[in-house]
Amino acid sequence: MTVRIGVIGAGWIGKEHIRRLTDTVTGARVSAVTDIDSARAEEAAAPVGARVLPDGAAVIAANDVDAVLVTSWGPTHAEHVLGAIAAGKPVFCEKPLATTAEDCLRIIEAEQAHGRRLVQVGFMRRYDTGYRQLKQVIDSGRIGRPLIVHCAHRNPTVPESYTSSMAALDTAVHEVDVLRWLLDDEIVSTQVLTPRATSKRFAHLKDPQIMLFETAKGVRIDLEVFVNCQYGYDIQCEAVGEEGLVRLPDPAAVGVRTAGQHSTEVLTDWVGRFRDAFDTEFREWIAGLAAGDEPAGPSAWDGYAATVITAATVEALESGRVVTTDLKPRPAFYGGAA
């Protein structure tokens, strides 16, 4: 079976996923594309022989679209995901699921009313080989009960349009999701500390930031977000348990010995760091659709939790207080207590 995909949003990430679905993933074909910029939609659709449709509603309704990929501007996500659920079509939504908790809850309610999972949210770190190895060790009990997790998310630079709140909403959101998954635990409070600021930042930006999270089981997490570190794109994660620790491996790189030094390359962007994870994410999504299975990846509930926790982290940054996340009880539909 070839799964026919309709793409809503033909910006950089939309085009990248169209390329991935065409050249890397088997069993998929992009059949329709739309974008607010019709010329951009044409540019993305032409190389893969897809139709250009006028808007997201037309893509969702199209007879030659079996599933929907949402890669449009964040504030439009809820509209398109709700439309796909109403049409009974599986939908993959790049983060955020929605920009407000209220819209996330509307999606959750609609999906439960449908009676079957249709929504998957694009948190690709769950598909990274290193993170999957990390989870396997934690779940096996080899390090005992997790007590502390140390993380870092470093970018070489960010543009002037990047704001202090984006450190949580756009950057730390990936750690928020993957840590909930790694620990099988929920984040219940958040705090943000701002150490001495780097001189390499734009004046309006608080950088670096140290985010402190506490989980329902009492695990303490510290996350350094440093988006002007200069030297590269560097993702670190170390879980400390009662009987040992486990550390996320750095990407494989050759060691070079020359001029009295031994060096290894540091990646400079997230594209190179997580390319394989994106590929695996889409391979598994398409394979599940072809088999008639419900999506097995990050759910609408995970999208809701990420939106709530990152919003609370922005509040913590702005207020200087410890802020509780106040998540709703997880429905049994998403694996919560019955």
mmCIF file of C-alpha atoms in Angstrom:
data_model
loop_
_atom_site.group_PDB
_atom_site.id
_atom_site.type_symbol
_atom_site.label_atom_id
_atom_site.label_comp_id
_atom_site.label_asym_id
_atom_site.label_seq_id
_atom_site.Cartn_x
_atom_site.Cartn_y
_atom_site.Cartn_z
ATOM 1 C CA MET A 1 0.000 0.000 0.000
ATOM 2 C CA THR A 2 1.221 3.487 -0.858
ATOM 3 C CA VAL A 3 0.105 6.090 1.672
ATOM 4 C CA ARG A 4 -0.849 9.340 -0.050
ATOM 5 C CA ILE A 5 0.166 12.384 1.991
ATOM 6 C CA GLY A 6 -1.251 15.895 1.828
ATOM 7 C CA VAL A 7 1.160 18.557 3.082
ATOM 8 C CA ILE A 8 -0.042 21.799 4.670
ATOM 9 C CA GLY A 9 2.853 24.254 4.744
ATOM 10 C CA ALA A 10 5.698 24.340 2.234
ATOM 11 C CA GLY A 11 8.329 26.281 4.118
ATOM 12 C CA TRP A 12 11.775 24.874 4.842
ATOM 13 C CA ILE A 13 10.661 22.027 7.111
ATOM 14 C CA GLY A 14 7.718 21.203 4.826
ATOM 15 C CA LYS A 15 10.016 20.926 1.821
ATOM 16 C CA GLU A 16 12.466 18.832 3.813
ATOM 17 C CA HIS A 17 9.726 16.380 4.788
ATOM 18 C CA ILE A 18 8.434 16.254 1.195
ATOM 19 C CA ARG A 19 11.955 15.319 0.121
ATOM 20 C CA ARG A 20 12.168 12.745 2.924
ATOM 21 C CA LEU A 21 8.829 11.142 2.056
ATOM 22 C CA THR A 22 9.830 10.994 -1.617
ATOM 23 C CA ASP A 23 13.501 9.996 -1.528
ATOM 24 C CA THR A 24 14.059 8.251 1.817
ATOM 25 C CA VAL A 25 10.837 6.672 3.048
ATOM 26 C CA THR A 26 9.249 3.802 1.148
ATOM 27 C CA GLY A 27 5.493 3.336 0.880
ATOM 28 C CA ALA A 28 4.584 7.038 0.756
ATOM 29 C CA ARG A 29 3.729 9.543 -1.946
ATOM 30 C CA VAL A 30 3.068 13.269 -1.546
ATOM 31 C CA SER A 31 -0.137 13.843 -3.504
ATOM 32 C CA ALA A 32 -1.167 17.393 -2.524
ATOM 33 C CA VAL A 33 0.509 20.520 -1.174
ATOM 34 C CA THR A 34 -0.738 23.885 0.007
ATOM 35 C CA ASP A 35 0.908 26.994 1.427
ATOM 36 C CA ILE A 36 -0.161 30.564 2.132
ATOM 37 C CA ASP A 37 2.373 31.460 -0.586
ATOM 38 C CA SER A 38 1.081 29.736 -3.733
ATOM 39 C CA ALA A 39 4.410 30.113 -5.548
ATOM 40 C CA ARG A 40 6.174 28.331 -2.698
ATOM 41 C CA ALA A 41 3.568 25.558 -2.853
ATOM 42 C CA GLU A 42 4.151 25.168 -6.598
ATOM 43 C CA GLU A 43 7.906 25.020 -6.061
ATOM 44 C CA ALA A 44 7.522 22.246 -3.475
ATOM 45 C CA ALA A 45 4.884 20.258 -5.362
ATOM 46 C CA ALA A 46 6.274 20.266 -8.905
ATOM 47 C CA PRO A 47 9.335 18.021 -8.367
ATOM 48 C CA VAL A 48 7.204 15.258 -6.790
ATOM 49 C CA GLY A 49 4.195 15.514 -9.127
ATOM 50 C CA ALA A 50 1.797 16.657 -6.406
ATOM 51 C CA ARG A 51 -1.254 18.826 -6.901
ATOM 52 C CA VAL A 52 -1.344 22.336 -5.445
ATOM 53 C CA LEU A 53 -4.569 23.025 -3.545
ATOM 54 C CA PRO A 54 -5.844 26.390 -2.298
ATOM 55 C CA ASP A 55 -5.853 25.775 1.467
ATOM 56 C CA GLY A 56 -5.573 23.262 4.270
ATOM 57 C CA ALA A 57 -9.259 22.393 4.207
ATOM 58 C CA ALA A 58 -8.977 21.395 0.550
ATOM 59 C CA VAL A 59 -5.968 19.188 1.275
ATOM 60 C CA ILE A 60 -7.748 17.447 4.138
ATOM 61 C CA ALA A 61 -10.880 16.855 2.040
ATOM 62 C CA ALA A 62 -9.029 15.608 -1.064
ATOM 63 C CA ASN A 63 -9.896 12.073 -2.176
ATOM 64 C CA ASP A 64 -6.259 11.357 -3.010
ATOM 65 C CA VAL A 65 -5.054 12.233 0.508
ATOM 66 C CA ASP A 66 -4.954 9.361 3.025
ATOM 67 C CA ALA A 67 -3.071 11.234 5.760
ATOM 68 C CA VAL A 68 -2.132 14.829 6.498
ATOM 69 C CA LEU A 69 1.224 16.406 7.359
ATOM 70 C CA VAL A 70 1.002 19.811 9.070
ATOM 71 C CA THR A 71 4.141 21.952 8.749
ATOM 72 C CA SER A 72 2.531 25.387 8.604
ATOM 73 C CA TRP A 73 2.893 28.358 10.985
ATOM 74 C CA GLY A 74 2.352 27.255 14.600
ATOM 75 C CA PRO A 75 -0.840 29.246 15.312
ATOM 76 C CA THR A 76 -2.576 27.453 12.402
ATOM 77 C CA HIS A 77 -1.821 23.940 13.660
ATOM 78 C CA ALA A 78 -4.934 23.468 15.796
ATOM 79 C CA GLU A 79 -7.263 24.345 12.904
ATOM 80 C CA HIS A 80 -5.677 21.816 10.561
ATOM 81 C CA VAL A 81 -5.358 19.026 13.144
ATOM 82 C CA LEU A 82 -9.011 19.439 14.138
ATOM 83 C CA GLY A 83 -9.976 19.377 10.464
ATOM 84 C CA ALA A 84 -8.103 16.118 9.921
ATOM 85 C CA ILE A 85 -9.736 14.515 12.964
ATOM 86 C CA ALA A 86 -13.184 15.599 11.720
ATOM 87 C CA ALA A 87 -12.375 13.943 8.385
ATOM 88 C CA GLY A 88 -11.154 10.783 10.133
ATOM 89 C CA LYS A 89 -7.671 11.081 8.609
ATOM 90 C CA PRO A 90 -4.379 10.457 10.438
ATOM 91 C CA VAL A 91 -2.408 13.656 10.935
ATOM 92 C CA PHE A 92 1.263 14.251 11.699
ATOM 93 C CA CYS A 93 1.766 17.713 13.203
ATOM 94 C CA GLU A 94 5.161 19.293 13.682
ATOM 95 C CA LYS A 95 5.505 20.896 17.101
ATOM 96 C CA PRO A 96 3.720 22.697 18.581
ATOM 97 C CA LEU A 97 0.493 20.730 18.479
ATOM 98 C CA ALA A 98 -1.125 24.081 19.262
ATOM 99 C CA THR A 99 0.077 27.342 20.771
ATOM 100 C CA THR A 100 -2.423 27.330 23.670
ATOM 101 C CA ALA A 101 -3.443 24.699 26.188
ATOM 102 C CA GLU A 102 -7.082 25.359 25.344
ATOM 103 C CA ASP A 103 -6.581 24.432 21.686
ATOM 104 C CA CYS A 104 -4.624 21.326 22.684
ATOM 105 C CA LEU A 105 -7.519 20.240 24.892
ATOM 106 C CA ARG A 106 -9.950 20.781 22.020
ATOM 107 C CA ILE A 107 -7.831 18.415 19.918
ATOM 108 C CA ILE A 108 -7.716 15.847 22.729
ATOM 109 C CA GLU A 109 -11.487 16.000 23.160
ATOM 110 C CA ALA A 110 -12.067 15.661 19.406
ATOM 111 C CA GLU A 111 -9.734 12.685 19.126
ATOM 112 C CA GLN A 112 -11.356 10.918 22.062
ATOM 113 C CA ALA A 113 -14.785 11.540 20.534
ATOM 114 C CA HIS A 114 -13.513 9.968 17.305
ATOM 115 C CA GLY A 115 -12.594 6.903 19.369
ATOM 116 C CA ARG A 116 -9.215 6.126 17.812
ATOM 117 C CA ARG A 117 -5.822 7.814 17.828
ATOM 118 C CA LEU A 118 -5.159 9.822 14.696
ATOM 119 C CA VAL A 119 -2.655 12.449 15.875
ATOM 120 C CA GLN A 120 1.125 12.214 16.081
ATOM 121 C CA VAL A 121 3.293 15.176 17.126
ATOM 122 C CA GLY A 122 6.742 15.702 15.621
ATOM 123 C CA PHE A 123 9.081 15.234 18.582
ATOM 124 C CA MET A 124 11.849 13.457 16.686
ATOM 125 C CA ARG A 125 14.253 12.903 19.581
ATOM 126 C CA ARG A 126 12.297 9.814 20.611
ATOM 127 C CA TYR A 127 13.578 8.298 17.337
ATOM 128 C CA ASP A 128 17.248 9.163 17.859
ATOM 129 C CA THR A 129 19.429 6.079 18.357
ATOM 130 C CA GLY A 130 21.240 7.544 21.354
ATOM 131 C CA TYR A 131 18.075 8.559 23.164
ATOM 132 C CA ARG A 132 16.533 5.142 22.479
ATOM 133 C CA GLN A 133 19.606 3.494 24.008
ATOM 134 C CA LEU A 134 19.331 5.853 26.977
ATOM 135 C CA LYS A 135 15.689 4.849 27.536
ATOM 136 C CA GLN A 136 16.509 1.147 27.203
ATOM 137 C CA VAL A 137 19.070 1.428 30.012
ATOM 138 C CA ILE A 138 16.755 3.447 32.276
ATOM 139 C CA ASP A 139 13.809 1.089 31.688
ATOM 140 C CA SER A 140 15.995 -1.980 32.340
ATOM 141 C CA GLY A 141 16.757 -0.806 35.881
ATOM 142 C CA ARG A 142 20.524 -1.106 35.360
ATOM 143 C CA ILE A 143 21.175 2.266 37.029
ATOM 144 C CA GLY A 144 18.424 1.873 39.620
ATOM 145 C CA ARG A 145 15.742 4.494 40.117
ATOM 146 C CA PRO A 146 16.600 7.782 38.374
ATOM 147 C CA LEU A 147 17.306 10.609 40.818
ATOM 148 C CA ILE A 148 18.793 13.473 38.801
ATOM 149 C CA VAL A 149 19.072 14.365 35.108
ATOM 150 C CA HIS A 150 21.585 16.878 33.744
ATOM 151 C CA CYS A 151 20.948 18.298 30.265
ATOM 152 C CA ALA A 152 22.326 20.923 27.921
ATOM 153 C CA HIS A 153 20.941 22.333 24.669
ATOM 154 C CA ARG A 154 23.481 24.589 22.961
ATOM 155 C CA ASN A 155 23.290 26.406 19.618
ATOM 156 C CA PRO A 156 26.193 28.314 18.060
ATOM 157 C CA THR A 157 24.082 31.451 17.425
ATOM 158 C CA VAL A 158 20.494 32.565 16.940
ATOM 159 C CA PRO A 159 19.055 35.423 14.844
ATOM 160 C CA GLU A 160 18.004 38.758 16.343
ATOM 161 C CA SER A 161 14.343 37.692 16.048
ATOM 162 C CA TYR A 162 14.925 34.992 18.698
ATOM 163 C CA THR A 163 13.407 36.053 22.039
ATOM 164 C CA SER A 164 14.005 34.982 25.620
ATOM 165 C CA SER A 165 10.693 33.091 25.744
ATOM 166 C CA MET A 166 11.717 31.042 22.694
ATOM 167 C CA ALA A 167 14.369 29.363 24.844
ATOM 168 C CA ALA A 168 11.482 27.413 26.394
ATOM 169 C CA LEU A 169 8.884 27.443 23.618
ATOM 170 C CA ASP A 170 11.134 26.543 20.664
ATOM 171 C CA THR A 171 14.333 25.130 22.159
ATOM 172 C CA ALA A 172 13.743 23.420 25.525
ATOM 173 C CA VAL A 173 10.434 21.988 24.303
ATOM 174 C CA HIS A 174 12.397 19.065 22.829
ATOM 175 C CA GLU A 175 13.980 18.246 26.195
ATOM 176 C CA VAL A 176 10.595 18.618 27.896
ATOM 177 C CA ASP A 177 9.097 15.937 25.662
ATOM 178 C CA VAL A 178 12.018 13.538 25.580
ATOM 179 C CA LEU A 179 12.554 13.708 29.367
ATOM 180 C CA ARG A 180 8.902 12.895 30.057
ATOM 181 C CA TRP A 181 9.316 9.901 27.751
ATOM 182 C CA LEU A 182 12.704 8.791 29.099
ATOM 183 C CA LEU A 183 11.556 8.869 32.716
ATOM 184 C CA ASP A 184 7.933 7.816 32.153
ATOM 185 C CA ASP A 185 7.154 10.644 34.552
ATOM 186 C CA GLU A 186 5.409 14.010 34.498
ATOM 187 C CA ILE A 187 6.949 17.432 35.075
ATOM 188 C CA VAL A 188 5.065 19.180 37.881
ATOM 189 C CA SER A 189 7.059 22.378 38.440
ATOM 190 C CA THR A 190 9.538 24.622 36.655
ATOM 191 C CA GLN A 191 11.948 27.399 37.554
ATOM 192 C CA VAL A 192 14.379 29.473 35.483
ATOM 193 C CA LEU A 193 17.683 30.986 36.628
ATOM 194 C CA THR A 194 19.595 33.510 34.548
ATOM 195 C CA PRO A 195 23.358 33.449 35.171
ATOM 196 C CA ARG A 196 25.816 35.990 33.859
ATOM 197 C CA ALA A 197 24.745 36.764 30.287
ATOM 198 C CA THR A 198 27.029 36.080 27.355
ATOM 199 C CA SER A 199 28.348 39.151 25.558
ATOM 200 C CA LYS A 200 27.696 37.312 22.277
ATOM 201 C CA ARG A 201 23.903 37.679 22.560
ATOM 202 C CA PHE A 202 21.621 40.409 21.226
ATOM 203 C CA ALA A 203 20.876 42.889 24.014
ATOM 204 C CA HIS A 204 17.209 41.885 24.434
ATOM 205 C CA LEU A 205 17.983 38.181 24.999
ATOM 206 C CA LYS A 206 18.510 36.411 28.315
ATOM 207 C CA ASP A 207 21.154 33.833 27.445
ATOM 208 C CA PRO A 208 22.113 31.391 28.855
ATOM 209 C CA GLN A 209 19.213 30.164 30.958
ATOM 210 C CA ILE A 210 19.158 27.332 33.482
ATOM 211 C CA MET A 211 15.786 25.587 33.698
ATOM 212 C CA LEU A 212 15.017 23.483 36.747
ATOM 213 C CA PHE A 213 12.224 20.916 36.588
ATOM 214 C CA GLU A 214 10.751 18.575 39.193
ATOM 215 C CA THR A 215 8.782 15.463 38.270
ATOM 216 C CA ALA A 216 5.875 13.788 40.012
ATOM 217 C CA LYS A 217 8.245 11.051 41.267
ATOM 218 C CA GLY A 218 10.692 13.599 42.676
ATOM 219 C CA VAL A 219 13.367 13.491 39.964
ATOM 220 C CA ARG A 220 15.222 16.794 39.649
ATOM 221 C CA ILE A 221 16.260 17.971 36.179
ATOM 222 C CA ASP A 222 18.605 20.817 35.322
ATOM 223 C CA LEU A 223 18.698 22.020 31.711
ATOM 224 C CA GLU A 224 21.198 24.542 30.397
ATOM 225 C CA VAL A 225 19.853 26.380 27.353
ATOM 226 C CA PHE A 226 22.680 28.358 25.755
ATOM 227 C CA VAL A 227 21.832 29.508 22.246
ATOM 228 C CA ASN A 228 24.941 31.604 21.521
ATOM 229 C CA CYS A 229 27.633 29.168 22.641
ATOM 230 C CA GLN A 230 29.625 29.864 19.421
ATOM 231 C CA TYR A 231 31.367 26.498 19.138
ATOM 232 C CA GLY A 232 28.599 24.281 17.720
ATOM 233 C CA TYR A 233 25.276 22.504 18.173
ATOM 234 C CA ASP A 234 25.684 20.388 21.285
ATOM 235 C CA ILE A 235 23.015 18.210 22.933
ATOM 236 C CA GLN A 236 23.865 16.546 26.257
ATOM 237 C CA CYS A 237 21.864 14.353 28.640
ATOM 238 C CA GLU A 238 22.987 12.352 31.677
ATOM 239 C CA ALA A 239 20.670 10.429 34.016
ATOM 240 C CA VAL A 240 21.968 9.641 37.503
ATOM 241 C CA GLY A 241 20.383 6.689 39.287
ATOM 242 C CA GLU A 242 20.739 4.965 42.631
ATOM 243 C CA GLU A 243 23.208 2.439 41.223
ATOM 244 C CA GLY A 244 24.885 4.156 38.290
ATOM 245 C CA LEU A 245 24.503 6.689 35.524
ATOM 246 C CA VAL A 246 23.885 6.679 31.797
ATOM 247 C CA ARG A 247 24.988 9.352 29.346
ATOM 248 C CA LEU A 248 23.739 10.216 25.872
ATOM 249 C CA PRO A 249 26.534 9.514 23.360
ATOM 250 C CA ASP A 250 27.863 12.265 21.150
ATOM 251 C CA PRO A 251 27.346 11.706 17.416
ATOM 252 C CA ALA A 252 30.005 9.475 15.903
ATOM 253 C CA ALA A 253 32.951 11.439 14.537
ATOM 254 C CA VAL A 254 36.454 10.518 13.452
ATOM 255 C CA GLY A 255 39.384 11.537 15.631
ATOM 256 C CA VAL A 256 42.066 13.579 13.903
ATOM 257 C CA ARG A 257 45.636 13.795 15.206
ATOM 258 C CA THR A 258 47.663 16.610 13.695
ATOM 259 C CA ALA A 259 49.960 19.455 14.774
ATOM 260 C CA GLY A 260 50.191 18.127 18.321
ATOM 261 C CA GLN A 261 46.452 17.930 18.815
ATOM 262 C CA HIS A 262 43.728 15.275 18.841
ATOM 263 C CA SER A 263 40.373 16.680 17.695
ATOM 264 C CA THR A 264 36.877 15.555 16.705
ATOM 265 C CA GLU A 265 34.270 17.514 14.779
ATOM 266 C CA VAL A 266 31.370 19.215 16.586
ATOM 267 C CA LEU A 267 28.175 19.529 14.557
ATOM 268 C CA THR A 268 26.910 23.035 13.907
ATOM 269 C CA ASP A 269 23.157 22.604 13.424
ATOM 270 C CA TRP A 270 20.183 20.473 14.443
ATOM 271 C CA VAL A 271 19.601 19.243 10.899
ATOM 272 C CA GLY A 272 22.784 17.183 10.853
ATOM 273 C CA ARG A 273 22.401 16.076 14.467
ATOM 274 C CA PHE A 274 18.888 14.654 14.071
ATOM 275 C CA ARG A 275 18.619 13.810 10.349
ATOM 276 C CA ASP A 276 18.548 10.066 11.011
ATOM 277 C CA ALA A 277 15.961 10.540 13.770
ATOM 278 C CA PHE A 278 13.673 12.399 11.352
ATOM 279 C CA ASP A 279 14.075 9.594 8.809
ATOM 280 C CA THR A 280 13.229 6.917 11.379
ATOM 281 C CA GLU A 281 10.288 8.936 12.672
ATOM 282 C CA PHE A 282 8.685 9.088 9.217
ATOM 283 C CA ARG A 283 9.534 5.502 8.289
ATOM 284 C CA GLU A 284 7.753 4.253 11.401
ATOM 285 C CA TRP A 285 4.783 6.600 10.919
ATOM 286 C CA ILE A 286 4.264 5.509 7.320
ATOM 287 C CA ALA A 287 4.742 1.818 8.156
ATOM 288 C CA GLY A 288 2.115 2.079 10.871
ATOM 289 C CA LEU A 289 -0.354 3.806 8.557
ATOM 290 C CA ALA A 290 0.196 1.189 5.853
ATOM 291 C CA ALA A 291 -0.512 -1.551 8.401
ATOM 292 C CA GLY A 292 -3.684 0.180 9.579
ATOM 293 C CA ASP A 293 -2.286 0.780 13.064
ATOM 294 C CA GLU A 294 -2.914 3.794 15.273
ATOM 295 C CA PRO A 295 0.037 6.203 15.502
ATOM 296 C CA ALA A 296 2.522 4.954 18.098
ATOM 297 C CA GLY A 297 4.598 8.123 18.441
ATOM 298 C CA PRO A 298 4.113 11.236 20.576
ATOM 299 C CA SER A 299 0.389 11.741 21.090
ATOM 300 C CA ALA A 300 -1.951 14.701 21.317
ATOM 301 C CA TRP A 301 -1.582 14.375 25.085
ATOM 302 C CA ASP A 302 2.201 14.721 24.744
ATOM 303 C CA GLY A 303 1.640 17.814 22.602
ATOM 304 C CA TYR A 304 -0.650 19.270 25.275
ATOM 305 C CA ALA A 305 1.843 18.535 28.073
ATOM 306 C CA ALA A 306 4.696 20.185 26.149
ATOM 307 C CA THR A 307 2.609 23.311 25.500
ATOM 308 C CA VAL A 308 1.577 23.617 29.159
ATOM 309 C CA ILE A 309 5.043 22.969 30.587
ATOM 310 C CA THR A 310 6.844 25.372 28.244
ATOM 311 C CA ALA A 311 4.238 28.092 28.916
ATOM 312 C CA ALA A 312 4.815 27.593 32.653
ATOM 313 C CA THR A 313 8.571 27.860 32.048
ATOM 314 C CA VAL A 314 8.101 31.221 30.294
ATOM 315 C CA GLU A 315 6.032 32.368 33.281
ATOM 316 C CA ALA A 316 8.823 31.226 35.604
ATOM 317 C CA LEU A 317 11.382 33.187 33.569
ATOM 318 C CA GLU A 318 9.285 36.351 33.657
ATOM 319 C CA SER A 319 8.216 36.105 37.314
ATOM 320 C CA GLY A 320 11.342 34.659 38.907
ATOM 321 C CA ARG A 321 9.138 32.165 40.793
ATOM 322 C CA VAL A 322 8.769 28.412 40.867
ATOM 323 C CA VAL A 323 5.672 27.713 38.758
ATOM 324 C CA THR A 324 3.542 24.566 38.924
ATOM 325 C CA THR A 325 2.473 23.113 35.611
ATOM 326 C CA ASP A 326 -1.111 22.222 36.653
ATOM 327 C CA LEU A 327 -1.632 19.615 33.950
ATOM 328 C CA LYS A 328 -5.066 18.079 33.690
ATOM 329 C CA PRO A 329 -5.340 14.384 34.674
ATOM 330 C CA ARG A 330 -4.236 12.190 31.782
ATOM 331 C CA PRO A 331 -7.241 10.412 30.205
ATOM 332 C CA ALA A 332 -7.241 6.600 30.025
ATOM 333 C CA PHE A 333 -7.415 7.049 26.219
ATOM 334 C CA TYR A 334 -3.764 8.206 26.418
ATOM 335 C CA GLY A 335 -2.622 5.685 28.982
ATOM 336 C CA GLY A 336 -3.729 7.496 32.133
ATOM 337 C CA ALA A 337 -5.432 5.996 35.180
ATOM 338 C CA ALA A 338 -8.896 4.693 34.388
#
